[in-house]
mmCIF file of C-alpha atoms in Angstrom:
data_model
loop_
_atom_site.group_PDB
_atom_site.id
_atom_site.type_symbol
_atom_site.label_atom_id
_atom_site.label_comp_id
_atom_site.label_asym_id
_atom_site.label_seq_id
_atom_site.Cartn_x
_atom_site.Cartn_y
_atom_site.Cartn_z
ATOM 1 C CA UNK A 276 37.690 38.959 -55.789
ATOM 2 C CA UNK A 277 35.178 36.913 -53.868
ATOM 3 C CA UNK A 278 34.190 39.133 -50.908
ATOM 4 C CA UNK A 279 33.808 36.430 -48.240
ATOM 5 C CA UNK A 280 37.140 34.717 -49.003
ATOM 6 C CA UNK A 281 40.514 35.815 -47.620
ATOM 7 C CA UNK A 282 43.337 36.886 -49.916
ATOM 8 C CA UNK A 283 44.850 33.399 -49.618
ATOM 9 C CA UNK A 284 41.536 31.683 -50.361
ATOM 10 C CA UNK A 285 40.961 33.981 -53.352
ATOM 11 C CA UNK A 286 44.270 32.809 -54.818
ATOM 12 C CA UNK A 287 43.577 29.154 -54.012
ATOM 13 C CA UNK A 288 40.190 29.270 -55.774
ATOM 14 C CA UNK A 289 42.053 29.464 -59.101
ATOM 15 C CA UNK A 290 43.857 26.221 -58.231
ATOM 16 C CA UNK A 291 40.560 24.496 -57.561
ATOM 17 C CA UNK A 292 39.596 24.677 -61.230
ATOM 18 C CA UNK A 293 42.783 22.772 -62.073
ATOM 19 C CA UNK A 294 42.031 20.104 -59.426
ATOM 20 C CA UNK A 295 44.901 21.364 -57.286
ATOM 21 C CA UNK A 296 44.850 22.928 -53.843
ATOM 22 C CA UNK A 297 48.298 23.871 -52.631
ATOM 23 C CA UNK A 298 48.272 26.423 -49.818
ATOM 24 C CA UNK A 299 52.075 26.693 -49.837
ATOM 25 C CA UNK A 300 52.100 27.572 -53.531
ATOM 26 C CA UNK A 301 49.293 30.101 -53.040
ATOM 27 C CA UNK A 302 51.246 31.735 -50.209
ATOM 28 C CA UNK A 303 54.333 31.891 -52.449
ATOM 29 C CA UNK A 304 52.282 33.625 -55.152
ATOM 30 C CA UNK A 305 51.168 36.227 -52.608
ATOM 31 C CA UNK A 306 54.769 36.683 -51.424
ATOM 32 C CA UNK A 307 55.754 37.210 -55.080
ATOM 33 C CA UNK A 308 53.431 40.245 -55.233
ATOM 34 C CA UNK A 309 54.345 41.572 -51.771
ATOM 35 C CA UNK A 310 51.173 40.493 -49.973
ATOM 36 C CA UNK A 311 52.547 38.006 -47.421
ATOM 37 C CA UNK A 312 51.402 40.251 -44.562
ATOM 38 C CA UNK A 313 47.738 40.219 -45.694
ATOM 39 C CA UNK A 314 47.103 36.494 -46.318
ATOM 40 C CA UNK A 315 44.111 36.240 -44.005
ATOM 41 C CA UNK A 316 42.441 39.563 -44.788
ATOM 42 C CA UNK A 317 39.141 39.882 -46.631
ATOM 43 C CA UNK A 318 38.922 42.067 -49.759
ATOM 44 C CA UNK A 319 37.055 44.741 -47.774
ATOM 45 C CA UNK A 320 40.107 45.000 -45.509
ATOM 46 C CA UNK A 321 42.504 45.585 -48.419
ATOM 47 C CA UNK A 322 43.269 48.767 -50.335
ATOM 48 C CA UNK A 323 42.599 48.908 -54.073
ATOM 49 C CA UNK A 324 46.276 48.324 -54.799
ATOM 50 C CA UNK A 325 46.393 45.348 -52.457
ATOM 51 C CA UNK A 326 43.285 43.861 -54.062
ATOM 52 C CA UNK A 327 44.907 44.275 -57.479
ATOM 53 C CA UNK A 328 48.045 42.461 -56.305
ATOM 54 C CA UNK A 329 45.951 39.578 -54.925
ATOM 55 C CA UNK A 330 44.278 39.342 -58.339
ATOM 56 C CA UNK A 331 47.697 39.226 -60.009
ATOM 57 C CA UNK A 332 48.751 36.423 -57.634
ATOM 58 C CA UNK A 333 45.563 34.535 -58.506
ATOM 59 C CA UNK A 334 46.316 34.988 -62.211
ATOM 60 C CA UNK A 335 49.852 33.653 -61.716
ATOM 61 C CA UNK A 336 49.031 30.624 -59.576
ATOM 62 C CA UNK A 337 48.643 28.279 -62.549
ATOM 63 C CA UNK A 338 51.864 29.482 -64.208
ATOM 64 C CA UNK A 339 50.434 31.044 -67.395
ATOM 65 C CA UNK A 340 52.910 31.962 -70.116
ATOM 66 C CA UNK A 341 50.723 34.875 -71.225
ATOM 67 C CA UNK A 342 49.043 37.349 -68.882
ATOM 68 C CA UNK A 343 46.200 39.519 -70.163
ATOM 69 C CA UNK A 344 45.725 42.646 -68.030
ATOM 70 C CA UNK A 345 42.768 44.932 -68.782
ATOM 71 C CA UNK A 346 43.304 48.346 -67.149
ATOM 72 C CA UNK A 347 45.358 46.836 -64.304
ATOM 73 C CA UNK A 348 46.121 50.257 -62.821
ATOM 74 C CA UNK A 349 42.934 52.096 -63.751
ATOM 75 C CA UNK A 350 41.704 52.762 -60.200
ATOM 76 C CA UNK A 351 45.033 52.975 -58.392
ATOM 77 C CA UNK A 352 47.018 55.853 -56.952
ATOM 78 C CA UNK A 353 50.534 56.502 -58.305
ATOM 79 C CA UNK A 354 52.265 54.433 -55.588
ATOM 80 C CA UNK A 355 50.127 51.337 -56.149
ATOM 81 C CA UNK A 356 50.252 51.837 -59.913
ATOM 82 C CA UNK A 357 54.037 51.694 -59.765
ATOM 83 C CA UNK A 358 53.923 48.596 -57.515
ATOM 84 C CA UNK A 359 51.729 46.757 -60.043
ATOM 85 C CA UNK A 360 53.933 47.834 -62.959
ATOM 86 C CA UNK A 361 57.027 46.648 -61.057
ATOM 87 C CA UNK A 362 55.385 43.222 -60.713
ATOM 88 C CA UNK A 363 54.729 43.151 -64.458
ATOM 89 C CA UNK A 364 58.325 44.182 -65.202
ATOM 90 C CA UNK A 365 59.609 41.369 -62.978
ATOM 91 C CA UNK A 366 57.302 38.834 -64.613
ATOM 92 C CA UNK A 367 58.448 39.979 -68.048
ATOM 93 C CA UNK A 368 62.099 39.606 -67.016
ATOM 94 C CA UNK A 369 61.235 36.021 -66.003
ATOM 95 C CA UNK A 370 60.079 35.329 -69.563
ATOM 96 C CA UNK A 371 56.336 35.916 -69.289
ATOM 97 C CA UNK A 372 54.410 37.679 -72.027
ATOM 98 C CA UNK A 373 52.169 40.424 -70.699
ATOM 99 C CA UNK A 374 49.465 42.115 -72.742
ATOM 100 C CA UNK A 375 48.228 45.310 -71.099
ATOM 101 C CA UNK A 376 45.138 47.131 -72.297
ATOM 102 C CA UNK A 377 45.119 50.726 -71.071
ATOM 103 C CA UNK A 378 43.918 54.214 -71.837
ATOM 104 C CA UNK A 379 46.968 55.639 -70.050
ATOM 105 C CA UNK A 380 49.702 56.445 -72.601
ATOM 106 C CA UNK A 381 52.378 56.504 -69.867
ATOM 107 C CA UNK A 382 51.680 52.876 -69.016
ATOM 108 C CA UNK A 383 51.640 51.960 -72.679
ATOM 109 C CA UNK A 384 55.178 53.290 -73.012
ATOM 110 C CA UNK A 385 56.644 50.547 -70.793
ATOM 111 C CA UNK A 386 55.892 47.897 -73.401
ATOM 112 C CA UNK A 387 58.307 46.415 -75.917
ATOM 113 C CA UNK A 388 55.603 46.640 -78.565
ATOM 114 C CA UNK A 389 52.779 49.140 -78.636
ATOM 115 C CA UNK A 390 49.624 48.630 -80.651
ATOM 116 C CA UNK A 391 47.190 51.534 -80.614
ATOM 117 C CA UNK A 392 43.557 51.372 -81.598
ATOM 118 C CA UNK A 393 42.094 54.773 -82.338
ATOM 119 C CA UNK A 394 38.662 55.269 -83.890
ATOM 120 C CA UNK A 395 38.715 51.696 -85.165
ATOM 121 C CA UNK A 396 42.143 52.048 -86.773
ATOM 122 C CA UNK A 397 45.010 49.816 -85.617
ATOM 123 C CA UNK A 398 48.449 51.454 -85.492
ATOM 124 C CA UNK A 399 51.742 49.642 -84.812
#
């Protein structure tokens, strides 16, 4: 996240690169991840879990069909980890493909397909 931008502005910055700036849509993305109450807060005013949800909203703003998530819960407590995973479950139920890279085998178990890489060997 960009430290001097609010949560809303951090989501809108992703629109900028697509020549779009739609505050309403950015707010809806933040509502989608349960962050409607923190729209005007800076990253330093957000918890780690809240920052992660803002980043998910920013990733979703341009409606990608595939979401790549590298250690999306790596620095989160159990409550925020579950909140992020619930968002991913909801997105998957809406037809999105989500690729999660993790060292946590419990998180890996939520996937429909699991591909493990161990000592350079790929296991399906």
